[in-house]
Protein backbone atom coordinates (compact mmCIF):
# COMPACT_ATOMS: atom_id res chain seq x y z
CA UNK A 1 0.00 0.00 0.00
CA UNK A 2 1.12 3.48 -0.68
CA UNK A 3 0.99 6.12 1.96
CA UNK A 4 -0.96 9.25 1.23
CA UNK A 5 0.81 12.55 1.21
CA UNK A 6 0.73 14.61 4.41
CA UNK A 7 -1.36 17.24 2.63
CA UNK A 8 -4.09 14.71 1.73
CA UNK A 9 -4.06 13.25 5.26
CA UNK A 10 -4.47 16.70 6.80
CA UNK A 11 -7.37 17.60 4.51
CA UNK A 12 -9.20 14.31 5.04
CA UNK A 13 -8.87 14.08 8.79
CA UNK A 14 -11.55 15.15 11.19
CA UNK A 15 -10.97 17.06 14.42
CA UNK A 16 -9.82 14.66 17.10
CA UNK A 17 -8.21 12.15 14.71
CA UNK A 18 -4.65 11.22 15.46
CA UNK A 19 -2.31 10.51 12.61
CA UNK A 20 0.37 7.84 12.51
CA UNK A 21 3.00 10.44 13.38
CA UNK A 22 1.84 10.30 17.01
CA UNK A 23 0.36 13.73 17.50
CA UNK A 24 -0.23 14.93 20.99
CA UNK A 25 -3.28 13.77 22.86
CA UNK A 26 -4.03 17.38 23.67
CA UNK A 27 -4.88 18.11 20.05
CA UNK A 28 -7.25 15.13 19.94
CA UNK A 29 -8.96 16.14 23.17
CA UNK A 30 -9.09 19.72 21.91
CA UNK A 31 -11.12 18.54 18.92
CA UNK A 32 -13.60 16.82 21.22
CA UNK A 33 -13.85 19.87 23.47
CA UNK A 34 -14.45 22.11 20.45
CA UNK A 35 -17.17 19.74 19.24
CA UNK A 36 -18.75 19.72 22.68
CA UNK A 37 -18.68 23.53 22.84
CA UNK A 38 -20.28 23.85 19.39
CA UNK A 39 -22.93 21.22 20.17
CA UNK A 40 -23.74 22.94 23.47
CA UNK A 41 -23.97 26.34 21.77
CA UNK A 42 -26.36 24.94 19.15
CA UNK A 43 -28.49 23.33 21.85
CA UNK A 44 -28.70 26.57 23.82
CA UNK A 45 -29.52 28.45 20.60
CA UNK A 46 -32.35 26.01 19.89
CA UNK A 47 -33.90 26.56 23.31
CA UNK A 48 -33.44 30.31 22.97
CA UNK A 49 -35.11 30.40 19.54
CA UNK A 50 -38.05 28.35 20.82
CA UNK A 51 -38.63 30.76 23.73
CA UNK A 52 -37.95 34.14 22.12
CA UNK A 53 -40.28 36.30 20.07
CA UNK A 54 -37.51 37.82 17.95
CA UNK A 55 -38.13 35.33 15.14
CA UNK A 56 -41.49 35.46 13.35
CA UNK A 57 -43.73 32.64 14.64
CA UNK A 58 -43.99 30.49 11.47
CA UNK A 59 -40.22 30.81 10.98
CA UNK A 60 -39.36 29.15 14.31
CA UNK A 61 -39.70 25.55 13.01
CA UNK A 62 -37.48 26.41 10.04
CA UNK A 63 -34.83 27.86 12.36
CA UNK A 64 -35.02 24.80 14.62
CA UNK A 65 -34.62 22.45 11.63
CA UNK A 66 -31.59 24.44 10.45
CA UNK A 67 -30.02 24.22 13.92
CA UNK A 68 -30.81 20.48 14.08
CA UNK A 69 -29.07 19.89 10.75
CA UNK A 70 -26.07 21.89 11.97
CA UNK A 71 -26.09 19.81 15.17
CA UNK A 72 -26.03 16.60 13.12
CA UNK A 73 -23.10 17.94 11.12
CA UNK A 74 -21.18 18.72 14.30
CA UNK A 75 -21.88 15.22 15.67
CA UNK A 76 -20.81 13.52 12.42
CA UNK A 77 -17.55 15.43 12.04
CA UNK A 78 -16.34 15.89 15.60
CA UNK A 79 -17.53 12.68 17.28
CA UNK A 80 -18.16 10.08 14.55
CA UNK A 81 -15.19 11.32 12.47
CA UNK A 82 -17.02 11.13 9.14
CA UNK A 83 -14.71 12.70 6.56
CA UNK A 84 -14.05 12.57 2.84
CA UNK A 85 -11.13 10.16 3.26
CA UNK A 86 -11.23 7.05 1.07
CA UNK A 87 -11.22 4.74 4.11
CA UNK A 88 -14.49 6.30 5.35
CA UNK A 89 -16.57 4.95 2.46
CA UNK A 90 -18.06 2.14 4.54
CA UNK A 91 -18.94 4.54 7.35
CA UNK A 92 -20.71 6.89 4.96
CA UNK A 93 -22.58 4.00 3.32
CA UNK A 94 -23.66 2.66 6.72
CA UNK A 95 -24.83 6.13 7.70
CA UNK A 96 -26.76 6.52 4.43
CA UNK A 97 -28.39 3.11 4.92
CA UNK A 98 -29.39 4.04 8.46
CA UNK A 99 -30.91 7.31 7.24
CA UNK A 100 -32.80 5.38 4.55
CA UNK A 101 -34.22 2.93 7.09
CA UNK A 102 -35.30 5.74 9.42
CA UNK A 103 -36.92 7.59 6.50
CA UNK A 104 -38.80 4.46 5.39
CA UNK A 105 -40.03 3.79 8.93
CA UNK A 106 -41.16 7.35 9.57
CA UNK A 107 -42.67 7.88 6.10
CA UNK A 108 -44.36 4.47 6.17
CA UNK A 109 -45.83 5.08 9.60
CA UNK A 110 -47.18 8.49 8.64
CA UNK A 111 -48.57 7.06 5.37
CA UNK A 112 -50.33 4.19 7.15
CA UNK A 113 -51.79 6.50 9.79
CA UNK A 114 -52.97 8.94 7.13
CA UNK A 115 -54.75 6.24 5.13
CA UNK A 116 -56.10 4.31 8.09
CA UNK A 117 -59.12 6.57 8.54
CA UNK A 118 -59.93 6.36 4.82
CA UNK A 119 -60.03 2.56 4.91
CA UNK A 120 -62.13 2.30 8.07
CA UNK A 121 -65.85 1.63 8.02
CA UNK A 122 -67.96 4.68 8.92
CA UNK A 123 -68.89 4.72 12.60
CA UNK A 124 -72.68 4.68 12.03
CA UNK A 125 -72.45 1.48 9.96
CA UNK A 126 -70.14 -0.09 12.53
CA UNK A 127 -72.60 0.71 15.33
CA UNK A 128 -75.46 -0.83 13.34
CA UNK A 129 -73.44 -4.05 12.85
CA UNK A 130 -72.71 -4.32 16.57
CA UNK A 131 -76.31 -3.73 17.63
CA UNK A 132 -77.56 -6.39 15.21
CA UNK A 133 -80.03 -4.14 13.43
Coordinates of N, CA, C and O in Angstrom, one line a residue:
X1 N 0.8 -1.2 0.0 CA 0.0 0.0 0.0 C 0.9 1.2 0.0 O 1.9 1.3 0.6
X2 N 0.4 2.2 -0.7 CA 1.1 3.5 -0.7 C 0.6 4.4 0.4 O -0.6 4.4 0.6
X3 N 1.4 5.2 1.0 CA 1.0 6.1 2.0 C 0.5 7.4 1.3 O 1.1 7.8 0.2
X4 N -0.5 8.0 1.8 CA -1.0 9.2 1.2 C 0.0 10.4 1.7 O 0.7 10.3 2.7
X5 N 0.0 11.4 0.9 CA 0.8 12.6 1.2 C 0.3 13.2 2.5 O -0.9 13.2 2.8
X6 N 1.2 13.9 3.2 CA 0.7 14.6 4.4 C -0.4 15.6 4.1 O -1.2 15.8 5.0
X7 N -0.3 16.2 3.0 CA -1.4 17.2 2.6 C -2.7 16.6 2.5 O -3.7 17.1 3.0
X8 N -2.8 15.4 1.9 CA -4.1 14.7 1.7 C -4.6 14.2 3.1 O -5.8 14.3 3.4
X9 N -3.7 13.7 3.9 CA -4.1 13.3 5.3 C -4.6 14.4 6.1 O -5.6 14.2 6.8
X10 N -4.0 15.6 6.0 CA -4.5 16.7 6.8 C -5.8 17.2 6.3 O -6.7 17.5 7.1
X11 N -6.1 17.1 5.0 CA -7.4 17.6 4.5 C -8.5 16.6 4.8 O -9.6 17.0 4.9
X12 N -8.2 15.3 4.9 CA -9.2 14.3 5.0 C -9.4 13.9 6.5 O -10.1 12.9 6.7
X13 N -8.7 14.5 7.4 CA -8.9 14.1 8.8 C -9.9 15.0 9.5 O -10.0 16.1 9.2
X14 N -10.6 14.4 10.4 CA -11.5 15.1 11.2 C -10.9 15.6 12.5 O -9.9 15.1 12.9
X15 N -11.5 16.6 13.1 CA -11.0 17.1 14.4 C -11.0 15.9 15.4 O -12.0 15.2 15.5
X16 N -9.9 15.7 16.1 CA -9.8 14.7 17.1 C -9.1 13.4 16.6 O -8.7 12.6 17.4
X17 N -9.0 13.3 15.3 CA -8.2 12.1 14.7 C -6.7 12.3 15.0 O -6.2 13.4 14.9
X18 N -6.1 11.2 15.3 CA -4.6 11.2 15.5 C -4.0 10.5 14.3 O -4.5 9.5 13.9
X19 N -3.0 11.1 13.7 CA -2.3 10.5 12.6 C -1.3 9.5 13.1 O -1.0 9.4 14.3
X20 N -0.6 8.8 12.2 CA 0.4 7.8 12.5 C 1.6 8.5 13.1 O 2.5 7.8 13.7
X21 N 1.8 9.8 12.9 CA 3.0 10.4 13.4 C 3.0 10.6 14.9 O 4.0 11.0 15.5
X22 N 1.9 10.2 15.6 CA 1.8 10.3 17.0 C 1.6 11.7 17.5 O 2.4 12.2 18.4
X23 N 0.6 12.4 17.0 CA 0.4 13.7 17.5 C 0.0 13.7 19.0 O -0.3 12.7 19.5
X24 N 0.1 14.9 19.6 CA -0.2 14.9 21.0 C -1.7 14.6 21.3 O -2.6 14.9 20.5
X25 N -1.9 14.1 22.4 CA -3.3 13.8 22.9 C -4.1 15.1 23.1 O -5.3 15.1 22.9
X26 N -3.4 16.1 23.4 CA -4.0 17.4 23.7 C -4.8 17.9 22.4 O -5.9 18.4 22.6
X27 N -4.2 17.7 21.3 CA -4.9 18.1 20.0 C -6.1 17.3 19.8 O -7.2 17.8 19.4
X28 N -6.1 16.0 20.1 CA -7.2 15.1 19.9 C -8.3 15.5 20.9 O -9.5 15.6 20.5
X29 N -8.0 15.7 22.2 CA -9.0 16.1 23.2 C -9.5 17.5 22.8 O -10.7 17.8 23.0
X30 N -8.6 18.4 22.3 CA -9.1 19.7 21.9 C -10.2 19.7 20.9 O -11.1 20.5 20.9
X31 N -10.1 18.7 19.9 CA -11.1 18.5 18.9 C -12.4 18.1 19.5 O -13.5 18.6 19.1
X32 N -12.4 17.2 20.5 CA -13.6 16.8 21.2 C -14.2 18.0 22.0 O -15.4 18.2 22.1
X33 N -13.4 18.7 22.7 CA -13.9 19.9 23.5 C -14.5 20.9 22.6 O -15.5 21.5 22.9
X34 N -13.9 21.2 21.4 CA -14.5 22.1 20.4 C -15.8 21.6 20.0 O -16.8 22.4 19.9
X35 N -15.9 20.3 19.7 CA -17.2 19.7 19.2 C -18.2 19.9 20.3 O -19.4 20.2 20.1
X36 N -17.8 19.6 21.6 CA -18.8 19.7 22.7 C -19.2 21.2 22.8 O -20.4 21.4 23.1
X37 N -18.3 22.1 22.7 CA -18.7 23.5 22.8 C -19.6 23.9 21.7 O -20.7 24.6 22.0
X38 N -19.4 23.5 20.5 CA -20.3 23.9 19.4 C -21.6 23.2 19.6 O -22.7 23.8 19.3
X39 N -21.7 21.9 20.0 CA -22.9 21.2 20.2 C -23.7 21.9 21.3 O -25.0 22.0 21.2
X40 N -23.1 22.3 22.4 CA -23.7 22.9 23.5 C -24.3 24.3 23.0 O -25.4 24.7 23.4
X41 N -23.5 25.0 22.3 CA -24.0 26.3 21.8 C -25.2 26.2 20.9 O -26.1 27.0 21.0
X42 N -25.2 25.2 20.0 CA -26.4 24.9 19.2 C -27.6 24.5 20.0 O -28.7 24.9 19.6
X43 N -27.4 23.7 21.0 CA -28.5 23.3 21.8 C -29.1 24.5 22.6 O -30.3 24.7 22.6
X44 N -28.2 25.4 23.1 CA -28.7 26.6 23.8 C -29.4 27.5 22.8 O -30.5 28.1 23.2
X45 N -28.9 27.6 21.6 CA -29.5 28.5 20.6 C -30.9 27.9 20.2 O -31.8 28.7 20.0
X46 N -31.0 26.6 20.2 CA -32.4 26.0 19.9 C -33.4 26.4 21.0 O -34.5 26.7 20.7
X47 N -33.0 26.2 22.2 CA -33.9 26.6 23.3 C -34.2 28.1 23.3 O -35.4 28.5 23.6
X48 N -33.2 28.9 23.0 CA -33.4 30.3 23.0 C -34.4 30.7 21.8 O -35.3 31.5 22.1
X49 N -34.2 30.1 20.7 CA -35.1 30.4 19.5 C -36.5 30.0 19.8 O -37.5 30.6 19.5
X50 N -36.7 28.8 20.5 CA -38.0 28.3 20.8 C -38.8 29.3 21.8 O -40.0 29.3 21.8
X51 N -38.0 29.9 22.7 CA -38.6 30.8 23.7 C -38.7 32.2 23.4 O -39.5 32.9 24.0
X52 N -38.0 32.7 22.4 CA -37.9 34.1 22.1 C -39.0 34.5 21.1 O -39.6 33.7 20.4
X53 N -39.3 35.8 21.1 CA -40.3 36.3 20.1 C -39.6 37.1 19.0 O -40.2 37.9 18.3
X54 N -38.3 37.1 18.9 CA -37.5 37.8 18.0 C -37.8 37.3 16.5 O -37.9 38.0 15.6
X55 N -37.9 36.0 16.4 CA -38.1 35.3 15.1 C -39.6 35.2 14.9 O -40.4 34.9 15.8
X56 N -40.1 35.5 13.7 CA -41.5 35.5 13.3 C -42.0 34.0 13.6 O -41.3 33.1 13.3
X57 N -43.2 33.9 14.2 CA -43.7 32.6 14.6 C -43.6 31.5 13.7 O -43.1 30.4 14.0
X58 N -44.1 31.6 12.4 CA -44.0 30.5 11.5 C -42.5 30.2 11.1 O -42.3 29.1 10.5
X59 N -41.6 31.1 11.3 CA -40.2 30.8 11.0 C -39.5 30.0 12.0 O -38.3 29.6 11.8
X60 N -40.0 29.9 13.2 CA -39.4 29.2 14.3 C -39.1 27.7 13.9 O -37.9 27.2 14.1
X61 N -40.0 26.9 13.4 CA -39.7 25.6 13.0 C -38.6 25.5 12.0 O -37.7 24.6 12.0
X62 N -38.5 26.4 11.1 CA -37.5 26.4 10.0 C -36.1 26.7 10.7 O -35.1 26.0 10.4
X63 N -36.1 27.6 11.6 CA -34.8 27.9 12.4 C -34.4 26.7 13.2 O -33.2 26.3 13.2
X64 N -35.4 26.0 13.8 CA -35.0 24.8 14.6 C -34.5 23.7 13.7 O -33.6 22.9 14.1
X65 N -35.1 23.5 12.6 CA -34.6 22.5 11.6 C -33.2 22.8 11.2 O -32.3 21.9 11.1
X66 N -32.9 24.0 10.9 CA -31.6 24.4 10.5 C -30.6 24.2 11.6 O -29.5 23.7 11.3
X67 N -30.9 24.5 12.8 CA -30.0 24.2 13.9 C -29.9 22.7 14.1 O -28.8 22.3 14.5
X68 N -30.9 21.9 13.9 CA -30.8 20.5 14.1 C -29.9 19.9 13.0 O -29.1 19.0 13.3
X69 N -30.0 20.4 11.8 CA -29.1 19.9 10.7 C -27.6 20.3 11.1 O -26.7 19.5 10.9
X70 N -27.4 21.5 11.6 CA -26.1 21.9 12.0 C -25.6 21.0 13.1 O -24.4 20.6 13.1
X71 N -26.5 20.7 14.1 CA -26.1 19.8 15.2 C -25.7 18.4 14.7 O -24.7 17.8 15.1
X72 N -26.4 17.9 13.7 CA -26.0 16.6 13.1 C -24.7 16.7 12.4 O -23.9 15.7 12.6
X73 N -24.4 17.8 11.7 CA -23.1 17.9 11.1 C -22.0 18.0 12.1 O -20.9 17.3 11.9
X74 N -22.2 18.7 13.2 CA -21.2 18.7 14.3 C -20.9 17.3 14.9 O -19.8 16.9 15.1
X75 N -22.0 16.6 15.1 CA -21.9 15.2 15.7 C -21.1 14.3 14.7 O -20.3 13.5 15.1
X76 N -21.5 14.4 13.4 CA -20.8 13.5 12.4 C -19.3 13.8 12.3 O -18.5 12.9 12.2
X77 N -19.0 15.1 12.3 CA -17.6 15.4 12.0 C -16.7 15.3 13.3 O -15.6 14.7 13.3
X78 N -17.2 15.8 14.4 CA -16.3 15.9 15.6 C -16.3 14.6 16.4 O -15.4 14.3 17.1
X79 N -17.5 13.9 16.4 CA -17.5 12.7 17.3 C -17.5 11.4 16.5 O -17.0 10.4 17.0
X80 N -18.2 11.3 15.3 CA -18.2 10.1 14.5 C -17.0 10.1 13.5 O -16.8 9.1 12.9
X81 N -16.3 11.2 13.4 CA -15.2 11.3 12.5 C -15.5 10.9 11.0 O -14.7 10.2 10.4
X82 N -16.7 11.4 10.5 CA -17.0 11.1 9.1 C -16.3 12.2 8.3 O -16.5 13.4 8.5
X83 N -15.5 11.8 7.4 CA -14.7 12.7 6.6 C -14.8 12.3 5.1 O -15.5 11.3 4.8
X84 N -14.1 12.9 4.3 CA -14.0 12.6 2.8 C -12.9 11.6 2.5 O -12.6 11.4 1.3
X85 N -12.2 11.1 3.5 CA -11.1 10.2 3.3 C -11.6 8.9 2.6 O -12.7 8.4 2.8
X86 N -10.8 8.3 1.8 CA -11.2 7.0 1.1 C -11.6 5.9 2.0 O -12.4 5.1 1.7
X87 N -10.9 5.8 3.2 CA -11.2 4.7 4.1 C -12.5 4.9 4.9 O -12.9 4.1 5.6
X88 N -13.2 6.0 4.7 CA -14.5 6.3 5.4 C -15.7 5.9 4.5 O -16.8 6.2 4.9
X89 N -15.5 5.3 3.4 CA -16.6 4.9 2.5 C -17.6 4.1 3.1 O -18.8 4.3 3.0
X90 N -17.1 3.0 3.9 CA -18.1 2.1 4.5 C -18.9 2.9 5.6 O -20.0 2.6 5.8
X91 N -18.2 3.8 6.3 CA -18.9 4.5 7.4 C -20.0 5.4 6.7 O -21.1 5.5 7.3
X92 N -19.7 6.0 5.6 CA -20.7 6.9 5.0 C -21.8 6.0 4.4 O -23.0 6.4 4.5
X93 N -21.5 4.9 3.8 CA -22.6 4.0 3.3 C -23.5 3.5 4.4 O -24.7 3.4 4.3
X94 N -22.9 3.1 5.6 CA -23.7 2.7 6.7 C -24.6 3.8 7.2 O -25.7 3.5 7.6
X95 N -24.0 5.0 7.3 CA -24.8 6.1 7.7 C -26.0 6.4 6.7 O -27.1 6.6 7.1
X96 N -25.7 6.3 5.4 CA -26.8 6.5 4.4 C -27.8 5.4 4.5 O -29.0 5.7 4.4
X97 N -27.4 4.2 4.8 CA -28.4 3.1 4.9 C -29.2 3.3 6.2 O -30.5 3.1 6.1
X98 N -28.6 3.8 7.3 CA -29.4 4.0 8.5 C -30.4 5.2 8.3 O -31.5 5.1 8.7
X99 N -30.0 6.2 7.5 CA -30.9 7.3 7.2 C -32.1 6.8 6.4 O -33.2 7.2 6.6
X100 N -31.8 5.9 5.4 CA -32.8 5.4 4.5 C -33.8 4.6 5.4 O -35.0 4.7 5.2
X101 N -33.3 3.7 6.3 CA -34.2 2.9 7.1 C -35.1 3.8 8.0 O -36.3 3.6 8.1
X102 N -34.5 4.8 8.6 CA -35.3 5.7 9.4 C -36.3 6.5 8.6 O -37.5 6.6 9.0
X103 N -36.0 6.9 7.4 CA -36.9 7.6 6.5 C -38.1 6.7 6.1 O -39.2 7.1 6.1
X104 N -37.8 5.4 5.8 CA -38.8 4.5 5.4 C -39.7 4.2 6.6 O -41.0 4.2 6.4
X105 N -39.2 4.0 7.8 CA -40.0 3.8 8.9 C -40.9 5.0 9.2 O -42.1 4.8 9.5
X106 N -40.4 6.2 9.2 CA -41.2 7.4 9.6 C -42.2 7.6 8.5 O -43.4 7.8 8.7
X107 N -41.7 7.6 7.2 CA -42.7 7.9 6.1 C -43.8 6.8 6.0 O -44.9 7.1 5.8
X108 N -43.4 5.6 6.2 CA -44.4 4.5 6.2 C -45.4 4.6 7.3 O -46.6 4.4 7.1
X109 N -44.9 4.9 8.5 CA -45.8 5.1 9.6 C -46.8 6.2 9.4 O -48.0 6.1 9.6
X110 N -46.3 7.3 8.9 CA -47.2 8.5 8.6 C -48.2 8.1 7.5 O -49.3 8.5 7.6
X111 N -47.7 7.4 6.5 CA -48.6 7.1 5.4 C -49.7 6.1 5.8 O -50.8 6.3 5.5
X112 N -49.3 5.1 6.6 CA -50.3 4.2 7.1 C -51.3 4.9 8.0 O -52.6 4.7 7.9
X113 N -50.9 5.8 8.9 CA -51.8 6.5 9.8 C -52.7 7.4 9.0 O -53.9 7.6 9.4
X114 N -52.2 8.0 7.9 CA -53.0 8.9 7.1 C -54.1 8.2 6.4 O -55.2 8.7 6.3
X115 N -53.8 7.0 5.9 CA -54.7 6.2 5.1 C -55.6 5.3 6.0 O -56.6 4.7 5.5
X116 N -55.3 5.2 7.2 CA -56.1 4.3 8.1 C -57.6 4.8 8.2 O -58.5 4.0 8.1
X117 N -57.8 6.1 8.4 CA -59.1 6.6 8.5 C -59.9 6.4 7.2 O -61.1 6.1 7.3
X118 N -59.3 6.5 6.1 CA -59.9 6.4 4.8 C -60.4 4.9 4.6 O -61.5 4.7 4.0
X119 N -59.7 4.0 5.1 CA -60.0 2.6 4.9 C -60.9 2.0 6.0 O -61.3 0.8 5.9
X120 N -61.3 2.8 7.0 CA -62.1 2.3 8.1 C -63.6 2.4 7.7 O -64.0 3.3 6.9
X121 N -64.4 1.6 8.2 CA -65.8 1.6 8.0 C -66.4 2.8 8.8 O -66.0 3.1 9.9
X122 N -67.4 3.5 8.2 CA -68.0 4.7 8.9 C -68.5 4.2 10.3 O -69.1 3.1 10.4
X123 N -68.5 5.1 11.2 CA -68.9 4.7 12.6 C -70.4 4.3 12.7 O -70.7 3.4 13.4
X124 N -71.3 5.0 11.9 CA -72.7 4.7 12.0 C -73.0 3.3 11.5 O -73.8 2.5 12.1
X125 N -72.3 2.8 10.5 CA -72.4 1.5 10.0 C -71.9 0.5 10.9 O -72.4 -0.6 11.1
X126 N -70.8 0.8 11.5 CA -70.1 -0.1 12.5 C -71.1 -0.3 13.7 O -71.2 -1.4 14.2
X127 N -71.7 0.8 14.2 CA -72.6 0.7 15.3 C -73.8 -0.1 15.0 O -74.3 -0.9 15.8
X128 N -74.3 0.0 13.8 CA -75.5 -0.8 13.3 C -75.1 -2.3 13.3 O -75.9 -3.2 13.7
X129 N -73.9 -2.6 12.9 CA -73.4 -4.0 12.9 C -73.4 -4.6 14.3 O -73.7 -5.8 14.5
X130 N -72.9 -3.8 15.2 CA -72.7 -4.3 16.6 C -74.1 -4.5 17.3 O -74.2 -5.4 18.1
X131 N -75.0 -3.6 17.0 CA -76.3 -3.7 17.6 C -77.2 -4.8 17.0 O -78.2 -5.2 17.6
X132 N -76.8 -5.3 15.8 CA -77.6 -6.4 15.2 C -78.8 -5.9 14.4 O -79.6 -6.7 14.0
X133 N -78.9 -4.7 14.2 CA -80.0 -4.1 13.4 C -79.8 -4.2 11.9 O -78.8 -4.0 11.4

